Amino acid sequence: MTHHLDAIDPLAGFPSRFIQSDQVLAYLDGNSLGRPLTATLDRLAGFVAHDWGSRLIRSWDEQWMQLPLTLGDRIGHVALGAAAGQSVVADSTTVLLYKLIRAAVDARPGRTEIVIDTDNFPTDRFILEGIAAERGLTLRWIETDPALGATPELVADAVGADTALVVLSHVAYKSGYIADVERITSITHEAGALILWDLCHSAGVVPTELDAWNVDIAVGCSYKYLNGGPGAPAFAYVASRLQPELRQPIQGWMGAADVFAMADGFRPADGMRRFLSGTPPVLGMVPLHDMVDQIEEAGLEAIRAKSLALTAFVIEFSDAHLAEFGVTVGSPRDADHRGSHVTLQHPAFREVTQLLWLRDVIPDFRFPDGLRIGLSPLSTTFAEVELGLNLVRDILTELAG
Ligand SMILES: *Cc1c(COP(=O)(O)O)cnc(C)c1O
């Protein structure tokens, strides 16, 4: 397959580094589960044979005890704009959200509200409901335009002297809207509150400057654009200035000051280690190294440029060939506010998605009528996107006829 946009793509050498399969004609869901790199086959085999098989328990001392912090720092450096000592890999996004939201609201005693938007991802909303009940806090919901997300104006209206914490997504999981992290963070700070950014749909694909933007706390997945594999552990960022005041609620031995002192009482470790709880999921962190290497080699600016070219291509195709069937674009057309997926809308898209999957074209469906086209720039070619969208048009033609 060739396409003129692939021919001029400066990152054209990357897609062939991912495992290819004759069961995949077009993979349009890299924002849900990134594809594995071929290099990961060798890395996993080497891990089993050497790190685990030969070094055995010695690997804990030699590297694994530090791995949540060293890998966290690498993700921080390559993808988050975070200086060393502020990132860690652990748990799942859901569990890290719980630990850090609890820590954050406890660090703002006397303030009674947590602000979140109605369109945020279910796990973020559910965790907040639970913590609000546990701590006697109130949730203040920002009603967002589903085609957009949380704007600085909406946040300014919602925060005040009662706000303990604001929880928002950098890129909205439905529309792909990119929030203005720097301005919203500053508005939140002016109200005396803390902010937690969910980076699940931006890490590895949208340039992010957590230090420069003065962010307090961030959490994100590593199996979406960081291609860590199903169930790969999540990452968290806590600004250095905040680390000493935050106490997370799952205080296990791995977050204690001296792990092997087997002390009588819990004293949190200094730095990011205090956000760990139990034994780190070392095996789940192995594949992550390969994608972080690719992102570093390609550079986030080049990745962002290709991401914008891919999303623009989808929008142009939809306007030219799908609009006549009643398909609309549910993502921002403005490049500055567009993440790396495009949601197309049509009442038949649930059925269309099932037919696409049967023919090895794999986007995902988001209730009630969204076909979400996820574009992971390093593994996705323009040719496969065009092939996939042509099939969407063919199926809509069949259904209409
Ligand atoms: C994917 C995603 C999650 C997933 O959380 P898990 O604990 O990994 O299941 C959470 N929040 C957002 C915004 C997401 O996009």
Short mmCIF file of C-alpha atoms and ligand atoms in Angstrom, two decimals:
data_model
loop_
_atom_site.label_atom_id
_atom_site.label_comp_id
_atom_site.label_asym_id
_atom_site.label_seq_id
_atom_site.Cartn_x
_atom_site.Cartn_y
_atom_site.Cartn_z
CA MET A 1 0.00 0.00 0.00
CA THR A 2 1.32 3.41 -0.87
CA HIS A 3 -0.19 6.82 -0.53
CA HIS A 4 1.25 10.18 -1.48
CA LEU A 5 1.06 11.39 2.14
CA ASP A 6 3.06 8.34 3.26
CA ALA A 7 5.66 9.10 0.60
CA ILE A 8 6.36 12.52 2.12
CA ASP A 9 5.93 11.46 5.77
CA PRO A 10 9.18 12.14 7.69
CA LEU A 11 8.15 9.36 10.13
CA ALA A 12 7.41 6.84 7.35
CA GLY A 13 10.12 4.51 8.66
CA PHE A 14 8.31 3.84 11.93
CA PRO A 15 5.13 1.86 11.10
CA SER A 16 7.08 -1.19 9.86
CA ARG A 17 8.78 -1.43 13.28
CA PHE A 18 5.47 -2.59 14.76
CA ILE A 19 4.27 -6.18 14.55
CA GLN A 20 2.36 -6.67 11.31
CA SER A 21 -0.45 -9.18 10.98
CA ASP A 22 -2.56 -10.43 8.10
CA GLN A 23 -5.52 -10.18 10.48
CA VAL A 24 -5.26 -6.39 10.49
CA LEU A 25 -6.02 -4.32 7.39
CA ALA A 26 -6.34 -0.98 9.18
CA TYR A 27 -5.79 -0.40 12.89
CA LEU A 28 -7.64 2.75 13.91
CA ASP A 29 -7.69 2.18 17.65
CA GLY A 30 -4.15 2.93 18.77
CA ASN A 31 -5.64 5.30 21.33
CA SER A 32 -7.22 2.34 23.16
CA LEU A 33 -4.45 -0.23 22.86
CA GLY A 34 -1.21 0.66 21.10
CA ARG A 35 0.36 -1.91 18.79
CA PRO A 36 3.41 -3.85 20.00
CA LEU A 37 6.85 -3.18 18.56
CA THR A 38 8.79 -6.05 17.03
CA ALA A 39 11.65 -5.13 19.36
CA THR A 40 9.43 -6.09 22.29
CA LEU A 41 9.60 -9.78 21.29
CA ASP A 42 13.34 -9.83 21.97
CA ARG A 43 13.10 -7.61 24.99
CA LEU A 44 10.57 -9.89 26.66
CA ALA A 45 12.57 -13.03 25.81
CA GLY A 46 15.73 -11.41 27.16
CA PHE A 47 13.92 -10.40 30.31
CA VAL A 48 12.76 -13.96 30.98
CA ALA A 49 16.14 -15.52 30.16
CA HIS A 50 18.41 -13.00 31.84
CA ASP A 51 16.85 -10.51 34.26
CA TRP A 52 14.41 -13.02 35.70
CA GLY A 53 15.90 -16.41 34.73
CA SER A 54 19.58 -15.78 35.53
CA ARG A 55 19.73 -12.92 37.97
CA LEU A 56 16.60 -14.07 39.82
CA ILE A 57 16.04 -12.25 43.11
CA ARG A 58 19.30 -10.31 42.66
CA SER A 59 17.48 -8.27 39.97
CA TRP A 60 15.46 -6.57 42.70
CA ASP A 61 18.63 -4.98 44.03
CA GLU A 62 20.24 -4.58 40.63
CA GLN A 63 17.34 -2.77 38.94
CA TRP A 64 13.76 -3.62 39.82
CA MET A 65 13.48 -1.67 43.08
CA GLN A 66 14.42 1.47 41.19
CA LEU A 67 12.45 0.67 38.02
CA PRO A 68 9.20 2.50 38.96
CA LEU A 69 11.29 5.64 39.47
CA THR A 70 13.81 5.28 36.62
CA LEU A 71 11.13 4.39 34.06
CA GLY A 72 8.92 7.15 35.46
CA ASP A 73 11.74 9.64 34.96
CA ARG A 74 12.22 8.46 31.38
CA ILE A 75 8.53 8.92 30.57
CA GLY A 76 8.67 12.27 32.34
CA HIS A 77 11.63 13.38 30.26
CA VAL A 78 10.46 12.04 26.88
CA ALA A 79 6.70 12.68 27.06
CA LEU A 80 5.67 14.89 29.98
CA GLY A 81 8.07 17.81 30.21
CA ALA A 82 8.92 16.73 33.74
CA ALA A 83 12.34 17.03 35.36
CA ALA A 84 13.63 13.94 37.19
CA GLY A 85 12.26 12.93 40.57
CA GLN A 86 8.60 13.73 39.88
CA SER A 87 7.26 10.72 37.97
CA VAL A 88 6.61 7.11 38.91
CA VAL A 89 5.14 4.01 37.23
CA ALA A 90 2.66 2.00 39.30
CA ASP A 91 -0.76 0.42 39.68
CA SER A 92 -3.45 1.30 37.12
CA THR A 93 -4.76 4.76 36.23
CA THR A 94 -7.85 4.07 38.33
CA VAL A 95 -5.85 3.18 41.44
CA LEU A 96 -3.41 6.07 41.01
CA LEU A 97 -6.36 8.44 40.61
CA TYR A 98 -7.76 7.17 43.90
CA LYS A 99 -4.46 7.48 45.75
CA LEU A 100 -3.59 10.94 44.47
CA ILE A 101 -7.07 12.46 44.66
CA ARG A 102 -7.34 11.28 48.28
CA ALA A 103 -3.90 12.71 49.01
CA ALA A 104 -4.77 16.02 47.31
CA VAL A 105 -8.11 16.66 49.04
CA ASP A 106 -6.59 15.74 52.41
CA ALA A 107 -3.90 18.36 51.75
CA ARG A 108 -6.57 21.10 51.46
CA PRO A 109 -8.53 20.66 54.74
CA GLY A 110 -11.54 22.92 55.21
CA ARG A 111 -12.25 23.07 51.47
CA THR A 112 -15.35 21.08 50.62
CA GLU A 113 -15.60 20.76 46.84
CA ILE A 114 -14.02 18.81 44.01
CA VAL A 115 -14.58 20.09 40.46
CA ILE A 116 -14.87 17.72 37.47
CA ASP A 117 -16.59 17.84 34.08
CA THR A 118 -19.66 15.76 33.18
CA ASP A 119 -17.99 14.32 30.06
CA ASN A 120 -14.95 12.95 31.83
CA PHE A 121 -14.09 9.25 31.56
CA PRO A 122 -16.24 6.99 33.75
CA THR A 123 -13.45 5.80 36.03
CA ASP A 124 -12.46 9.39 36.87
CA ARG A 125 -16.08 10.28 37.73
CA PHE A 126 -16.69 7.08 39.67
CA ILE A 127 -13.53 7.41 41.76
CA LEU A 128 -14.52 10.99 42.62
CA GLU A 129 -18.03 9.93 43.66
CA GLY A 130 -16.50 7.39 46.03
CA ILE A 131 -13.98 9.80 47.53
CA ALA A 132 -16.60 12.53 47.94
CA ALA A 133 -18.75 10.09 49.93
CA GLU A 134 -15.76 8.89 51.97
CA ARG A 135 -14.58 12.38 52.85
CA GLY A 136 -17.92 14.23 53.06
CA LEU A 137 -17.11 16.41 50.05
CA THR A 138 -19.34 17.78 47.30
CA LEU A 139 -18.76 17.31 43.58
CA ARG A 140 -19.21 20.42 41.48
CA TRP A 141 -19.90 19.34 37.91
CA ILE A 142 -18.83 21.45 34.95
CA GLU A 143 -21.34 20.88 32.13
CA THR A 144 -19.25 20.80 28.98
CA ASP A 145 -20.24 20.98 25.35
CA PRO A 146 -19.78 17.32 24.26
CA ALA A 147 -18.04 18.47 21.09
CA LEU A 148 -15.54 20.38 23.19
CA GLY A 149 -14.38 20.02 26.77
CA ALA A 150 -13.46 22.09 29.79
CA THR A 151 -12.61 25.65 28.76
CA PRO A 152 -10.84 28.21 31.00
CA GLU A 153 -14.10 30.19 31.24
CA LEU A 154 -16.07 27.18 32.50
CA VAL A 155 -13.39 26.37 35.06
CA ALA A 156 -13.19 29.98 36.24
CA ASP A 157 -16.94 29.90 36.92
CA ALA A 158 -16.69 26.65 38.89
CA VAL A 159 -13.74 27.24 41.23
CA GLY A 160 -13.68 29.32 44.40
CA ALA A 161 -12.77 29.43 48.06
CA ASP A 162 -14.41 26.03 48.67
CA THR A 163 -12.53 24.19 45.92
CA ALA A 164 -10.01 21.66 47.16
CA LEU A 165 -9.19 20.04 43.82
CA VAL A 166 -9.99 20.20 40.10
CA VAL A 167 -9.81 16.95 38.07
CA LEU A 168 -9.81 17.23 34.26
CA SER A 169 -8.55 15.41 31.19
CA HIS A 170 -5.88 16.99 28.99
CA VAL A 171 -7.49 15.39 25.91
CA ALA A 172 -11.19 14.46 26.17
CA TYR A 173 -11.70 10.74 25.51
CA LYS A 174 -14.82 11.28 23.41
CA SER A 175 -14.28 14.43 21.36
CA GLY A 176 -10.48 14.60 21.45
CA TYR A 177 -10.63 18.24 22.64
CA ILE A 178 -7.32 19.51 24.05
CA ALA A 179 -7.77 21.58 27.18
CA ASP A 180 -5.61 24.64 27.85
CA VAL A 181 -3.67 23.09 30.71
CA GLU A 182 -1.53 26.12 31.47
CA ARG A 183 -4.39 28.63 31.74
CA ILE A 184 -6.73 26.31 33.61
CA THR A 185 -3.98 25.37 36.05
CA SER A 186 -3.30 29.03 36.71
CA ILE A 187 -7.03 29.78 37.22
CA THR A 188 -7.22 26.89 39.69
CA HIS A 189 -4.18 28.11 41.62
CA GLU A 190 -5.62 31.61 41.87
CA ALA A 191 -8.57 30.03 43.70
CA GLY A 192 -6.12 28.34 46.09
CA ALA A 193 -6.97 24.83 44.86
CA LEU A 194 -4.90 21.97 43.49
CA ILE A 195 -5.33 20.42 40.04
CA LEU A 196 -4.95 16.87 38.74
CA TRP A 197 -4.69 16.33 34.99
CA ASP A 198 -5.56 12.97 33.43
CA LEU A 199 -3.13 12.44 30.54
CA CYS A 200 -4.46 9.08 29.27
CA HIS A 201 -5.25 10.44 25.80
CA SER A 202 -2.31 12.81 25.48
CA ALA A 203 0.79 11.07 26.85
CA GLY A 204 3.12 10.21 24.01
CA VAL A 205 1.21 12.09 21.33
CA VAL A 206 0.48 15.68 22.44
CA PRO A 207 3.47 17.76 23.59
CA THR A 208 3.10 18.33 27.32
CA GLU A 209 5.09 20.61 29.64
CA LEU A 210 4.01 19.75 33.17
CA ASP A 211 6.85 21.64 34.87
CA ALA A 212 6.55 24.77 32.74
CA TRP A 213 2.75 24.76 33.06
CA ASN A 214 3.07 24.57 36.86
CA VAL A 215 0.86 21.46 37.07
CA ASP A 216 0.41 19.91 40.53
CA ILE A 217 -0.48 16.31 39.81
CA ALA A 218 -0.98 14.20 36.67
CA VAL A 219 -1.91 10.58 36.01
CA GLY A 220 -2.08 8.59 32.78
CA CYS A 221 -2.21 5.21 31.06
CA SER A 222 0.76 3.58 29.41
CA TYR A 223 -1.11 1.18 27.13
CA LYS A 224 -2.62 3.82 24.79
CA TYR A 225 -0.10 6.02 22.93
CA LEU A 226 2.75 4.64 25.07
CA ASN A 227 2.13 1.09 23.73
CA GLY A 228 2.96 -0.65 27.02
CA GLY A 229 0.56 -3.52 26.31
CA PRO A 230 -2.74 -4.64 27.86
CA GLY A 231 -2.81 -3.90 31.57
CA ALA A 232 0.54 -2.11 31.57
CA PRO A 233 0.88 -0.04 34.76
CA ALA A 234 0.04 3.66 34.80
CA PHE A 235 2.25 6.66 35.55
CA ALA A 236 1.88 9.57 37.93
CA TYR A 237 3.54 12.97 38.24
CA VAL A 238 3.63 15.02 41.43
CA ALA A 239 5.45 18.37 41.38
CA SER A 240 8.46 18.34 43.75
CA ARG A 241 7.07 21.23 45.77
CA LEU A 242 4.00 19.15 46.69
CA GLN A 243 5.54 15.77 47.39
CA PRO A 244 6.30 16.36 51.09
CA GLU A 245 2.69 17.39 51.85
CA LEU A 246 0.90 14.59 50.03
CA ARG A 247 0.06 11.39 51.95
CA GLN A 248 -1.63 8.69 49.89
CA PRO A 249 -4.03 6.27 51.60
CA ILE A 250 -2.70 2.85 50.53
CA GLN A 251 0.39 2.89 52.67
CA GLY A 252 2.19 -0.36 51.96
CA TRP A 253 5.76 -1.41 52.61
CA MET A 254 7.04 -0.37 49.16
CA GLY A 255 6.16 3.25 49.87
CA ALA A 256 7.82 3.28 53.28
CA ALA A 257 10.95 5.22 54.15
CA ASP A 258 13.16 2.16 54.55
CA VAL A 259 11.54 -0.73 52.73
CA PHE A 260 13.60 -3.46 54.35
CA ALA A 261 13.68 -2.03 57.88
CA MET A 262 10.41 -3.90 58.55
CA ALA A 263 9.56 -1.02 60.88
CA ASP A 264 6.81 -1.06 63.54
CA GLY A 265 5.01 1.95 62.08
CA PHE A 266 4.65 3.50 58.61
CA ARG A 267 6.76 6.48 57.67
CA PRO A 268 6.47 7.53 54.00
CA ALA A 269 9.57 7.53 51.82
CA ASP A 270 10.85 10.87 50.58
CA GLY A 271 10.10 11.69 46.95
CA MET A 272 7.97 9.74 44.51
CA ARG A 273 8.52 6.37 46.21
CA ARG A 274 5.89 7.34 48.79
CA PHE A 275 3.23 6.93 46.11
CA LEU A 276 4.02 3.22 45.70
CA SER A 277 2.07 0.67 47.73
CA GLY A 278 3.04 -2.96 47.10
CA THR A 279 5.49 -4.84 44.88
CA PRO A 280 5.80 -3.04 41.53
CA PRO A 281 4.43 -4.82 38.41
CA VAL A 282 7.90 -5.24 36.87
CA LEU A 283 6.90 -7.62 34.07
CA GLY A 284 4.23 -5.16 32.89
CA MET A 285 6.79 -2.38 32.59
CA VAL A 286 9.10 -4.24 30.20
CA PRO A 287 7.45 -3.41 26.82
CA LEU A 288 7.08 0.26 27.72
CA HIS A 289 10.80 0.80 27.23
CA ASP A 290 10.51 0.14 23.50
CA MET A 291 7.86 2.75 22.76
CA VAL A 292 9.55 5.36 24.95
CA ASP A 293 12.69 4.77 22.85
CA GLN A 294 10.71 5.31 19.62
CA ILE A 295 9.09 8.49 20.90
CA GLU A 296 12.45 9.86 21.94
CA GLU A 297 13.96 9.04 18.54
CA ALA A 298 11.06 10.55 16.56
CA GLY A 299 10.55 13.56 18.85
CA LEU A 300 7.17 14.72 20.14
CA GLU A 301 7.03 17.72 17.80
CA ALA A 302 7.31 15.48 14.72
CA ILE A 303 4.79 13.07 16.24
CA ARG A 304 2.38 15.94 16.82
CA ALA A 305 2.82 17.15 13.22
CA LYS A 306 1.96 13.70 11.85
CA SER A 307 -0.94 13.37 14.28
CA LEU A 308 -2.42 16.62 12.97
CA ALA A 309 -1.92 15.52 9.37
CA LEU A 310 -3.69 12.22 10.10
CA THR A 311 -6.63 13.82 11.91
CA ALA A 312 -6.96 16.47 9.18
CA PHE A 313 -7.02 13.67 6.60
CA VAL A 314 -9.91 11.95 8.43
CA ILE A 315 -11.89 15.19 8.67
CA GLU A 316 -11.31 16.03 4.99
CA PHE A 317 -12.29 12.51 3.94
CA SER A 318 -15.44 12.66 6.04
CA ASP A 319 -16.45 16.04 4.61
CA ALA A 320 -15.79 14.86 1.06
CA HIS A 321 -17.15 11.30 1.13
CA LEU A 322 -19.16 10.60 4.29
CA ALA A 323 -21.10 13.81 4.94
CA GLU A 324 -23.51 12.90 2.13
CA PHE A 325 -24.62 9.91 4.24
CA GLY A 326 -25.30 12.18 7.22
CA VAL A 327 -21.96 11.64 8.98
CA THR A 328 -20.84 14.58 11.14
CA VAL A 329 -17.51 15.38 12.77
CA GLY A 330 -17.73 15.35 16.58
CA SER A 331 -14.17 16.55 17.21
CA PRO A 332 -12.65 20.03 17.10
CA ARG A 333 -11.77 21.22 13.61
CA ASP A 334 -9.41 23.74 15.15
CA ALA A 335 -5.96 22.09 15.10
CA ASP A 336 -4.87 23.74 18.37
CA HIS A 337 -7.68 21.97 20.20
CA ARG A 338 -7.58 18.63 18.40
CA GLY A 339 -5.97 15.59 20.02
CA SER A 340 -5.03 12.45 18.11
CA HIS A 341 -8.42 10.90 17.54
CA VAL A 342 -11.44 11.99 15.54
CA THR A 343 -14.97 11.01 16.47
CA LEU A 344 -17.37 10.72 13.55
CA GLN A 345 -21.07 10.51 14.29
CA HIS A 346 -23.91 8.63 12.58
CA PRO A 347 -26.88 6.65 13.95
CA ALA A 348 -25.71 3.47 12.14
CA PHE A 349 -22.17 3.48 13.53
CA ARG A 350 -22.73 0.71 16.09
CA GLU A 351 -23.68 -1.65 13.26
CA VAL A 352 -21.00 -0.24 10.96
CA THR A 353 -18.31 -0.86 13.59
CA GLN A 354 -19.31 -4.54 13.88
CA LEU A 355 -19.08 -4.95 10.10
CA LEU A 356 -15.71 -3.17 9.99
CA TRP A 357 -14.27 -5.48 12.65
CA LEU A 358 -15.42 -8.52 10.64
CA ARG A 359 -13.37 -7.19 7.74
CA ASP A 360 -10.26 -6.50 9.85
CA VAL A 361 -10.68 -2.72 9.97
CA ILE A 362 -10.56 -1.78 13.64
CA PRO A 363 -11.78 1.54 15.00
CA ASP A 364 -13.91 1.67 18.16
CA PHE A 365 -17.44 2.67 18.92
CA ARG A 366 -18.45 5.10 21.64
CA PHE A 367 -22.07 5.27 22.74
CA PRO A 368 -24.42 6.54 21.42
CA ASP A 369 -23.29 7.12 17.80
CA GLY A 370 -19.54 7.74 17.75
CA LEU A 371 -17.04 6.00 15.49
CA ARG A 372 -13.74 6.84 17.13
CA ILE A 373 -10.79 6.89 14.74
CA GLY A 374 -7.64 6.72 16.87
CA LEU A 375 -4.46 7.73 15.09
CA SER A 376 -1.24 6.66 16.71
CA PRO A 377 1.28 8.53 14.54
CA LEU A 378 4.25 6.17 14.78
CA SER A 379 2.31 3.03 13.88
CA THR A 380 -0.36 4.37 11.51
CA THR A 381 -0.04 4.97 7.75
CA PHE A 382 -2.21 7.28 5.67
CA ALA A 383 -2.87 4.34 3.35
CA GLU A 384 -4.47 2.26 6.09
CA VAL A 385 -6.59 5.19 7.26
CA GLU A 386 -7.83 5.70 3.70
CA LEU A 387 -8.52 1.99 3.29
CA GLY A 388 -10.51 1.98 6.54
CA LEU A 389 -12.52 5.08 5.68
CA ASN A 390 -13.28 3.77 2.19
CA LEU A 391 -14.77 0.71 3.83
CA VAL A 392 -16.88 2.93 6.10
CA ARG A 393 -18.23 4.58 2.94
CA ASP A 394 -18.85 1.21 1.26
CA ILE A 395 -20.75 -0.10 4.27
CA LEU A 396 -22.85 3.06 4.54
CA THR A 397 -23.63 2.70 0.83
CA GLU A 398 -24.69 -0.94 1.35
CA LEU A 399 -26.85 -0.03 4.35
CA ALA A 400 -28.48 2.85 2.44
CA GLY A 401 -29.21 0.63 -0.59
C1 LIG B 1 -8.26 4.90 29.33
C2 LIG B 1 -8.60 5.84 30.44
C3 LIG B 1 -8.61 5.41 31.78
C4 LIG B 1 -8.37 3.95 32.09
O1 LIG B 1 -8.10 3.67 33.43
P1 LIG B 1 -7.58 2.21 33.79
O2 LIG B 1 -7.42 2.21 35.25
O3 LIG B 1 -6.32 1.97 33.03
O4 LIG B 1 -8.61 1.22 33.35
C5 LIG B 1 -8.87 6.34 32.76
N1 LIG B 1 -9.13 7.65 32.45
C6 LIG B 1 -9.13 8.08 31.17
C7 LIG B 1 -9.39 9.53 30.85
C8 LIG B 1 -8.88 7.18 30.13
O5 LIG B 1 -8.89 7.61 28.87
#
